[in-house]
CSV table of C-alpha atoms in Angstrom, one decimal:
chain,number,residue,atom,x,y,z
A,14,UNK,CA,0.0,0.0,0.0
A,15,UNK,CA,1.4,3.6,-1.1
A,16,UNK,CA,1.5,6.4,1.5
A,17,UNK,CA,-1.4,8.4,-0.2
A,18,UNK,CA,-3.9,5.5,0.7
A,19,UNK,CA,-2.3,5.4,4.2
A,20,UNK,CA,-4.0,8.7,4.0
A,21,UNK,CA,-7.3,8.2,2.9
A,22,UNK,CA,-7.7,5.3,5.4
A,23,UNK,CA,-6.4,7.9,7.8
A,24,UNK,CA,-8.7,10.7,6.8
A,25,UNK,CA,-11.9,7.9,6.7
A,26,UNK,CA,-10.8,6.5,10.2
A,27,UNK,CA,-10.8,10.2,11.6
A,28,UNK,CA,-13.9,10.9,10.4
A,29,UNK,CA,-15.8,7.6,11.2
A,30,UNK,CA,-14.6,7.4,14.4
A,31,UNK,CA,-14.9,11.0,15.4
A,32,UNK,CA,-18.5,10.8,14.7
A,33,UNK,CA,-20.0,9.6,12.1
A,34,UNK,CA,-20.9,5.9,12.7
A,35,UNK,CA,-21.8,6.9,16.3
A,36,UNK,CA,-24.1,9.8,15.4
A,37,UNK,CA,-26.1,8.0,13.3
A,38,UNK,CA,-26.3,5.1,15.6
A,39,UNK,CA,-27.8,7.3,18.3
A,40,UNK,CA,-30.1,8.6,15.2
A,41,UNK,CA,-31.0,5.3,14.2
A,42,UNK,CA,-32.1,4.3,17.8
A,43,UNK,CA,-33.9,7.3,18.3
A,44,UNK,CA,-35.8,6.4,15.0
A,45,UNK,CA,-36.7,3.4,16.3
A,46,UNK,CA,-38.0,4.1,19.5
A,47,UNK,CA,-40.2,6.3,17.1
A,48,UNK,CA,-38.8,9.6,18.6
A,49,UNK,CA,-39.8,8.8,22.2
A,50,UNK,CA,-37.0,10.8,23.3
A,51,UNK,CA,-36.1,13.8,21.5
A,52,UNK,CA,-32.0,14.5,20.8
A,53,UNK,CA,-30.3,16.2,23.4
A,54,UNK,CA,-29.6,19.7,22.4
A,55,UNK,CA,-27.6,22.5,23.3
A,56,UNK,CA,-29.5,25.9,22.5
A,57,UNK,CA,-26.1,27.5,22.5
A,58,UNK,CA,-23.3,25.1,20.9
A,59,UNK,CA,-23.1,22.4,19.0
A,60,UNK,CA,-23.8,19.1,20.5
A,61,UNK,CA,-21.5,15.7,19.3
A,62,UNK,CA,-23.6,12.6,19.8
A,63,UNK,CA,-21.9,10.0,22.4
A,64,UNK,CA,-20.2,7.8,20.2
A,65,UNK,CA,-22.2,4.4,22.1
A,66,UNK,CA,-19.9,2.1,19.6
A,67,UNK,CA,-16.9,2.8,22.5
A,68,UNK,CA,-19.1,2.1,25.4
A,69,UNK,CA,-17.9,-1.6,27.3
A,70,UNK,CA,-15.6,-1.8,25.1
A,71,UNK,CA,-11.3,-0.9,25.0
A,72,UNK,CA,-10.7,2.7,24.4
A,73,UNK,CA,-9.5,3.2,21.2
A,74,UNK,CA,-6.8,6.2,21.5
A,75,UNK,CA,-3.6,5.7,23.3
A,76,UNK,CA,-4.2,6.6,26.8
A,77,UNK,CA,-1.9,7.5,29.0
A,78,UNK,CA,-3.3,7.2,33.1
A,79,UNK,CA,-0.3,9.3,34.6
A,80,UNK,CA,1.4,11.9,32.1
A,81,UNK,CA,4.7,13.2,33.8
A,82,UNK,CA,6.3,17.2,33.0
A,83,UNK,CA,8.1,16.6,29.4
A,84,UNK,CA,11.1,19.0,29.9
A,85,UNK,CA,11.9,19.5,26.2
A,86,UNK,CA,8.0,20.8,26.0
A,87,UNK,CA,7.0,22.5,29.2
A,88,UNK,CA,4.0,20.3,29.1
A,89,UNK,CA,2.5,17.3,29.6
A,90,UNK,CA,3.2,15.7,25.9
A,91,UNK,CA,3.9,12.3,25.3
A,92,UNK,CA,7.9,11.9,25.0
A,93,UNK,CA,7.8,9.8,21.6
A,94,UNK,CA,10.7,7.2,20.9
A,95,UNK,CA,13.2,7.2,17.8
A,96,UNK,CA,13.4,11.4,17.3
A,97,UNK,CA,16.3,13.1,18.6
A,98,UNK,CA,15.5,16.0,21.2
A,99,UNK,CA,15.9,18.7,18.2
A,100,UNK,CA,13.7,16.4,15.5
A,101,UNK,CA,10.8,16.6,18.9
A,102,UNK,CA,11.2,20.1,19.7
A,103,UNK,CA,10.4,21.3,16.3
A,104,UNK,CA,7.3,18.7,15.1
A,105,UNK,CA,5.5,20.5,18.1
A,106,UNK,CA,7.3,23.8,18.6
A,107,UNK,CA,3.8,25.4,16.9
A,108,UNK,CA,1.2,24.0,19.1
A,109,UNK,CA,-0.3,25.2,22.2
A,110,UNK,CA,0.8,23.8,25.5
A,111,UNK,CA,-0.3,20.0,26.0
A,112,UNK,CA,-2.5,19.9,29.2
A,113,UNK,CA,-2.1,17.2,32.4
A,114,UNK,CA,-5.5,16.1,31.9
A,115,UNK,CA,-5.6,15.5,28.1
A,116,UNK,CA,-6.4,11.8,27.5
A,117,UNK,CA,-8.5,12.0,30.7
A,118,UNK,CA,-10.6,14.9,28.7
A,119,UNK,CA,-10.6,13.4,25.6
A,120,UNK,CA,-11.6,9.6,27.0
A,121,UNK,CA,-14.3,11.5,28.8
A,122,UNK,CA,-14.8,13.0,24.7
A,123,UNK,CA,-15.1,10.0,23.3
A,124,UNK,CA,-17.6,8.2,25.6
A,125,UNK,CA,-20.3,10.7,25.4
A,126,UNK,CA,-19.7,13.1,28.8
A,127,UNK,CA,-18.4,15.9,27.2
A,128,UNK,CA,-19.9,16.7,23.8
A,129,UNK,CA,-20.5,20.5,23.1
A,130,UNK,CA,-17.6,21.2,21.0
A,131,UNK,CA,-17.7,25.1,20.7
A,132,UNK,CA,-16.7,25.1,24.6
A,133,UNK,CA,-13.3,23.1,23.6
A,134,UNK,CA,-10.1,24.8,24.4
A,135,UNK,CA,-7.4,25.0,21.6
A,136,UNK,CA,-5.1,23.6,24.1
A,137,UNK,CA,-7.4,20.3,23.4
A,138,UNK,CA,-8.3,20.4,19.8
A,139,UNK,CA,-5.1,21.8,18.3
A,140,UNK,CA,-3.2,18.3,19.6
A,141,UNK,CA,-2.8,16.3,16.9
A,142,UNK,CA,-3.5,13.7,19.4
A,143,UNK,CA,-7.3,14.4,19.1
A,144,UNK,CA,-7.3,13.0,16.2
A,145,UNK,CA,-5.8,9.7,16.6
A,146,UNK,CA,-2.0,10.9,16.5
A,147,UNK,CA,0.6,8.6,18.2
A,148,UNK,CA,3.5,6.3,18.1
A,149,UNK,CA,2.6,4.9,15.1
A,150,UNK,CA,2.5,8.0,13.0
A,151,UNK,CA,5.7,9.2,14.2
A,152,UNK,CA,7.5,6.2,12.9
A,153,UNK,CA,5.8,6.0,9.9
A,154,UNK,CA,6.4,9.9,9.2
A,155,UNK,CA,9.1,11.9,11.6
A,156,UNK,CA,11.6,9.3,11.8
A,157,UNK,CA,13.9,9.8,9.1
A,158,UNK,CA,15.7,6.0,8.6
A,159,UNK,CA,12.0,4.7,8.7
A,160,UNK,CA,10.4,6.8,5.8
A,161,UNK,CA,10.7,5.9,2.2
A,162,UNK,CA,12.6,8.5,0.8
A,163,UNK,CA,10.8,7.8,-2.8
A,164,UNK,CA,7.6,8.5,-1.8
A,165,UNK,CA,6.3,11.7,-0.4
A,166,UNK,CA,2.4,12.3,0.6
A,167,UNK,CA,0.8,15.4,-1.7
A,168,UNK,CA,-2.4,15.3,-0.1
A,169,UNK,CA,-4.2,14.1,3.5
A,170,UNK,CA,-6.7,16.2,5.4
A,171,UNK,CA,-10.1,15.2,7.9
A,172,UNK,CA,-12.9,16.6,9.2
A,173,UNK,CA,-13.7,16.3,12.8
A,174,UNK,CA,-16.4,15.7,13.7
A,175,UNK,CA,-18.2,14.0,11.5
A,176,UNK,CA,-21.1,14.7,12.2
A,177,UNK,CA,-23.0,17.2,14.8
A,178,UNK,CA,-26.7,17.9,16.1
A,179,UNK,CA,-28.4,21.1,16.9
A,180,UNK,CA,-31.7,22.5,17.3
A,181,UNK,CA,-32.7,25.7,16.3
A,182,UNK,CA,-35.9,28.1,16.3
A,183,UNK,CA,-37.6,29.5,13.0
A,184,UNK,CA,-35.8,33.1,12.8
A,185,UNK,CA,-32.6,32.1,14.3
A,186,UNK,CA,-29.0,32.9,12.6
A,187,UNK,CA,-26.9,30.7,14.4
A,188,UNK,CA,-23.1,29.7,13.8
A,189,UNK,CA,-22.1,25.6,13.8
A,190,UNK,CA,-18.3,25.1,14.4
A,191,UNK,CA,-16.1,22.3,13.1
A,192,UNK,CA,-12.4,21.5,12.3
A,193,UNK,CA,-10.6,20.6,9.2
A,194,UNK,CA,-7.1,19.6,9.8
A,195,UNK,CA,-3.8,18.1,7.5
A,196,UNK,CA,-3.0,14.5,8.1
A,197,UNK,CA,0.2,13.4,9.6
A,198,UNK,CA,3.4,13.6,7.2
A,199,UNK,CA,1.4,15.8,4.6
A,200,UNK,CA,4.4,17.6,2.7
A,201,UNK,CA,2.0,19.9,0.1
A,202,UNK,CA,-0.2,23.2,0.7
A,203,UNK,CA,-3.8,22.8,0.5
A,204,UNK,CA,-6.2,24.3,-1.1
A,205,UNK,CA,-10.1,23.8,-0.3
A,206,UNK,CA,-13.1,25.4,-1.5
A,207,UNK,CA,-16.0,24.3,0.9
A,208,UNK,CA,-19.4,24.5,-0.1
A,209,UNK,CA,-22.4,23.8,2.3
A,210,UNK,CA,-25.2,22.2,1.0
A,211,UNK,CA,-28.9,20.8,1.4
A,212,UNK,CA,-28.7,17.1,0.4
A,213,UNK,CA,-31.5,15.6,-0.3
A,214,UNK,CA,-30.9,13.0,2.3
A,215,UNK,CA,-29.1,11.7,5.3
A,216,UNK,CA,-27.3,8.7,5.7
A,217,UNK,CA,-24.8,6.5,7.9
A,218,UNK,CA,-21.7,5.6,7.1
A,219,UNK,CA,-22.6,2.0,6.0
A,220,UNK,CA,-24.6,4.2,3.4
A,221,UNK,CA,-28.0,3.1,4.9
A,222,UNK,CA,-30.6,6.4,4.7
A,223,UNK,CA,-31.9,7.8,7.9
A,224,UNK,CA,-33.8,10.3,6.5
A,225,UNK,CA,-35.1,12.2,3.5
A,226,UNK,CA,-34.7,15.6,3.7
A,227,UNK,CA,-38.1,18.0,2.8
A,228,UNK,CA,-38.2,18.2,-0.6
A,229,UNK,CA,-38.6,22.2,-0.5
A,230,UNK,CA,-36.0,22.7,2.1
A,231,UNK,CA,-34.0,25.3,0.0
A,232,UNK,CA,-36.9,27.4,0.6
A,233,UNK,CA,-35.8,28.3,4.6
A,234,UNK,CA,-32.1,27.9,5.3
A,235,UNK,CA,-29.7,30.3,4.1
A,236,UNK,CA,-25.8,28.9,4.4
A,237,UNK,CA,-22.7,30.4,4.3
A,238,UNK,CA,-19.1,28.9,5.2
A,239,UNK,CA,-17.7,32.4,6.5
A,240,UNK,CA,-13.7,31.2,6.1
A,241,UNK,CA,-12.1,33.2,3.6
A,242,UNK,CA,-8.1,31.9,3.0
A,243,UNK,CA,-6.3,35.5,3.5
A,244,UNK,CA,-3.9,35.2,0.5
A,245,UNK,CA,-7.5,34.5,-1.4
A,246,UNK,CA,-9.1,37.8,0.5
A,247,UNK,CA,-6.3,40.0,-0.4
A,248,UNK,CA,-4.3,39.2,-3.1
A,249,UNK,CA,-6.5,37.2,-5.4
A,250,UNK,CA,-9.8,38.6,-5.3
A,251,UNK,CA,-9.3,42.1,-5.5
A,252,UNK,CA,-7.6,41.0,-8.9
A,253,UNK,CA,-10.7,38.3,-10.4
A,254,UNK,CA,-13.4,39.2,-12.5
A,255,UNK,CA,-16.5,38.4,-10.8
A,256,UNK,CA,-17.2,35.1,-13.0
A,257,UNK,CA,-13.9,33.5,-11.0
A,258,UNK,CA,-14.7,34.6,-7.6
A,259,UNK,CA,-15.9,31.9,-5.3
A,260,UNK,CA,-19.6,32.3,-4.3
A,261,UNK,CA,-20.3,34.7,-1.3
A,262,UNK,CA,-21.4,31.6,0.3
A,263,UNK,CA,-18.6,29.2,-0.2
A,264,UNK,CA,-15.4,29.4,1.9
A,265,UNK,CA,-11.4,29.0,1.2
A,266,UNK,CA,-9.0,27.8,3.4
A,267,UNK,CA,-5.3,26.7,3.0
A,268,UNK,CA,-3.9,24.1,4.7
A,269,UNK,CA,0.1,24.4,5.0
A,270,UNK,CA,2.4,20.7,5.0
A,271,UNK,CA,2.6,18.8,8.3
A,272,UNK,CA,6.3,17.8,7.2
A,273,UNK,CA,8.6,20.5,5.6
A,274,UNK,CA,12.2,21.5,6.2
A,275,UNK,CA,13.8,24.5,6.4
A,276,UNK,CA,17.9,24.7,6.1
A,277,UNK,CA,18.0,21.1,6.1
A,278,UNK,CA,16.0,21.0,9.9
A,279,UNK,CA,12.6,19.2,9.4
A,280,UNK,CA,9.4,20.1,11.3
A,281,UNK,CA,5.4,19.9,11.1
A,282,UNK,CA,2.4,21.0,12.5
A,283,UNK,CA,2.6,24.7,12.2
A,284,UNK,CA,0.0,26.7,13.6
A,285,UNK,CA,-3.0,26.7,10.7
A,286,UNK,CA,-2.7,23.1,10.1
A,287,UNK,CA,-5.8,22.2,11.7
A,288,UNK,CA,-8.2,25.4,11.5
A,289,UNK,CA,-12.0,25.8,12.7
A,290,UNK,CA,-14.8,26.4,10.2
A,291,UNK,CA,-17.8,28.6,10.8
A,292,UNK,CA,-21.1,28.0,9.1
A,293,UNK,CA,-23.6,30.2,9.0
A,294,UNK,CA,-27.1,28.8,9.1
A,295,UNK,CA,-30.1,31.4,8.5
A,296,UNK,CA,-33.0,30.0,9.6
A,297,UNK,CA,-36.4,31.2,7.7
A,298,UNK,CA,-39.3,33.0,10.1
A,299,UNK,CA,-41.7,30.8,8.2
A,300,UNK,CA,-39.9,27.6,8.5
A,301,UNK,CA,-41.7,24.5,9.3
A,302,UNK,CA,-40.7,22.8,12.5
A,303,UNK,CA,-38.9,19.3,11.6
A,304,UNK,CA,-35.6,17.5,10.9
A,305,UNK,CA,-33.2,18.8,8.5
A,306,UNK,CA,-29.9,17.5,7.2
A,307,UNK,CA,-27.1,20.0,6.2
A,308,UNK,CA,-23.7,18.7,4.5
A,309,UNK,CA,-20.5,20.3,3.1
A,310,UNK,CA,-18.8,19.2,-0.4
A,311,UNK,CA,-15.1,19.8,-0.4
A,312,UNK,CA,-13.9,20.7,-4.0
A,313,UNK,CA,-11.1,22.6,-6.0
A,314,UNK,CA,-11.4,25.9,-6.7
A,315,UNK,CA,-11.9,27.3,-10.6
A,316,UNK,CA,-8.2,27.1,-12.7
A,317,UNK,CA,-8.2,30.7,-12.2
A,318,UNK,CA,-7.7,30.9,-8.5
A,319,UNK,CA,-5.4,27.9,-9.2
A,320,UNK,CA,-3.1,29.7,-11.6
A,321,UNK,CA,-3.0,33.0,-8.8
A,322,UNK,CA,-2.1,30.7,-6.2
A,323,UNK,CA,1.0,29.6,-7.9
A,324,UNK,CA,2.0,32.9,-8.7
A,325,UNK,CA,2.0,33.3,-5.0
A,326,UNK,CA,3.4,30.1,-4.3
A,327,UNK,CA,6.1,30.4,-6.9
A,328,UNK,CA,7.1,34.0,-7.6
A,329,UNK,CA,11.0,34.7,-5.8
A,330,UNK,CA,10.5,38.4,-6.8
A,331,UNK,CA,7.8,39.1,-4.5
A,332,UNK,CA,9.3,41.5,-1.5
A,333,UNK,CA,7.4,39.2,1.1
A,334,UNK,CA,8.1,35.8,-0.6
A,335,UNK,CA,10.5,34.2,1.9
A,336,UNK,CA,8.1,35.4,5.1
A,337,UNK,CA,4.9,33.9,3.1
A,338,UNK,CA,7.0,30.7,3.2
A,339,UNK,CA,7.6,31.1,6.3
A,340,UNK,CA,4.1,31.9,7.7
A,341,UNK,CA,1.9,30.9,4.8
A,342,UNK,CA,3.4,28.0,2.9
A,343,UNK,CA,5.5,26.9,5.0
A,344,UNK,CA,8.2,25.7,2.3
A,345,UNK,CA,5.9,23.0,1.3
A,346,UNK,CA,6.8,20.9,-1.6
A,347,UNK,CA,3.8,21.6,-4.2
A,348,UNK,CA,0.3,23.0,-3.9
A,349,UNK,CA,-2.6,20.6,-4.6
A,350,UNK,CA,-6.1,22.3,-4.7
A,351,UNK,CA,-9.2,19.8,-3.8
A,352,UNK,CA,-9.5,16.3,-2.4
A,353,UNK,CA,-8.6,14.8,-5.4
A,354,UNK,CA,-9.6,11.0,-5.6
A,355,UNK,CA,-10.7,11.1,-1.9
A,356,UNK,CA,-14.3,11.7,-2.1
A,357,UNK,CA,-17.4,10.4,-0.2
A,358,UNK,CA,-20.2,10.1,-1.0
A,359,UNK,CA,-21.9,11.0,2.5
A,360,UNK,CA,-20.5,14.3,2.6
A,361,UNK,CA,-17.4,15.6,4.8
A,362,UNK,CA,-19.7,16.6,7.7
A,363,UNK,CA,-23.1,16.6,8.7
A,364,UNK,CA,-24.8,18.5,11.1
A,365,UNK,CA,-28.7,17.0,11.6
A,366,UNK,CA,-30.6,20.3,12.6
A,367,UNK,CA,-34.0,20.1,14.3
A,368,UNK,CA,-36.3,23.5,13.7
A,369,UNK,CA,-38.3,23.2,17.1
């Protein structure tokens, strides 16, 4: 197997197992108890169903019961084996501080006692541990005498969680939070075009349908992704004709490399490589109380946006070009624009909204 479907099992894995299977698995039972019970809801974030799947059962994540001070970090990071102290330092030299009580929070996460995921603090959710980063990825992408040094990884990115609930009043504007982060050992820039969408149905992830969305459902809900990529903002719109400018409604975002080197020292996980997504939902006065299923499509933008982010990418004889390296681009290998062959048919996320 070749290191870009590593990713793409990587990418599915985060996403199934950060919520997808077990959202619709509380949905399903719910349906079957004929809606007895209505979803619990959070009027003011968004609420992450329990994943039930982990319930009497191992805990998936590497779990460590008694984390000791890591001196290289100041924090409470795992020490991983086979990288020298300098090789450690600078894979997590960008992220916040790693806190005492992270695998306690995030067990707690996973089975269903913590679930409103706009309270998280970036201390949590910028880890790379959240999503499923250990041991195993650091030998298969940090450690230099273990990676094949023919093959590099262009593309890798999730979408956590997979899925999400909320319920909402006819009239309300209200703003539903999720992440999209790069994959371990990701050496290209990426960029996304998100779109949100009214599908006309939701499913699970073994493809089964849980519902079918109201046929006139475009009628009440306006969406917006509000995430505008700055190099997109300010150097490339200003300069399109409106026919290549992204819809008002769709967002950008660039993801930088998780692995790059600079003057021969390599590193990853600089600050934007996992960044949260705001999507607007407008909820019609006149919209009819009921279950509703939003998703987002994750595309490539038009070849004209492509063509003015190489220039960007590219160009030596810009005055700023070495500190958007630094800060933007992060001396990434290539730029890729989409999710390429990765694509699902269920849609990157879900949010199941309930107009009550």
């Amino acid at each position: 197997m070749d290191r870009q479907s590593v990713f793409i099992i990587i990418t599915t894995a985060i996403v199934v197992l950060s919520g997808i299977t077990a959202g619709f698995l509380v949905l399903q039972q719910k349906q079957k108890e004929e809606e007895e019970e209505e979803i619990p809801q959070s009027l003011t974030g968004t609420f992450v169903p329990p994943p039930a799947y982990i319930k009497g059962r191992n805990f998936t994540f590497p779990y460590y019961e008694n984390l000791e001070l890591n001196p290289l970090t100041g924090d409470y990071r795992p020490r991983y084996k086979n990288l020298t102290d300098e090789e450690y330092k600078n894979l997590f030299k960008d992220l916040p501080k790693f806190p005492k009580n992270f695998y306690v929070f995030l067990k707690a996460y996973y089975e269903g006692k913590i679930s409103d995921i706009t309270r998280l603090s970036e201390n949590y959710w910028k880890q790379p541990e959240f999503y499923g980063f250990d041991q195993i990825y650091v030998d298969r992408y940090y450690v230099p005498e273990k990676r094949n040094p023919n093959l590099w990884t262009p593309r890798g990115f999730g979408v956590f969680p997979g899925i999400a609930c909320r319920q909402v009043k006819a009239g309300d504007t209200v703003t539903i939070n999720f992440f999209i982060h790069t994959s371990p050992g990701v050496e290209a820039c990426q960029v996304l075009e998100l779109i949100p969408i009214l599908p006309p149905r939701a499913y699970n992830i073994i493809g089964e349908v849980m519902f079918e969305q109201p046929s006139n459902a475009e009628k009440y809900f306006d969406l917006a992704i509000l995430n505008k990529d700055e190099i997109y903002k300010e150097r490339i719109e200003p300069k399109l004709e409106d026919i290549y400018k992204i819809p008002e409604s769709h967002g950008i975002i660039l993801l930088p490399p998780t692995l790059y080197w600079v003057d021969g020292k390599q590193y990853g996980f600089p600050p934007s490589y996992l960044q949260m997504i705001d999507l607007q939902i407008k909820v019609h006065p006149d919209t009819p109380k009921g279950r509703y299923v939003i998703g987002l499509n994750i595309t490539e933008p038009n070849r004209k946006i492509q063509e003015e982010y190489y220039w960007i990418f590219l160009d030596e004889g810009q005055p700023d070009y070495e500190e958007l390296q630094n800060t933007k681009f992060y001396h990434a290998k290539d730029l890729v624009f989409g999710s390429g062959e990765y694509t699902t048919k269920y849609y990157w996320f879900e949010l199941i909204l309930d107009v009550v």
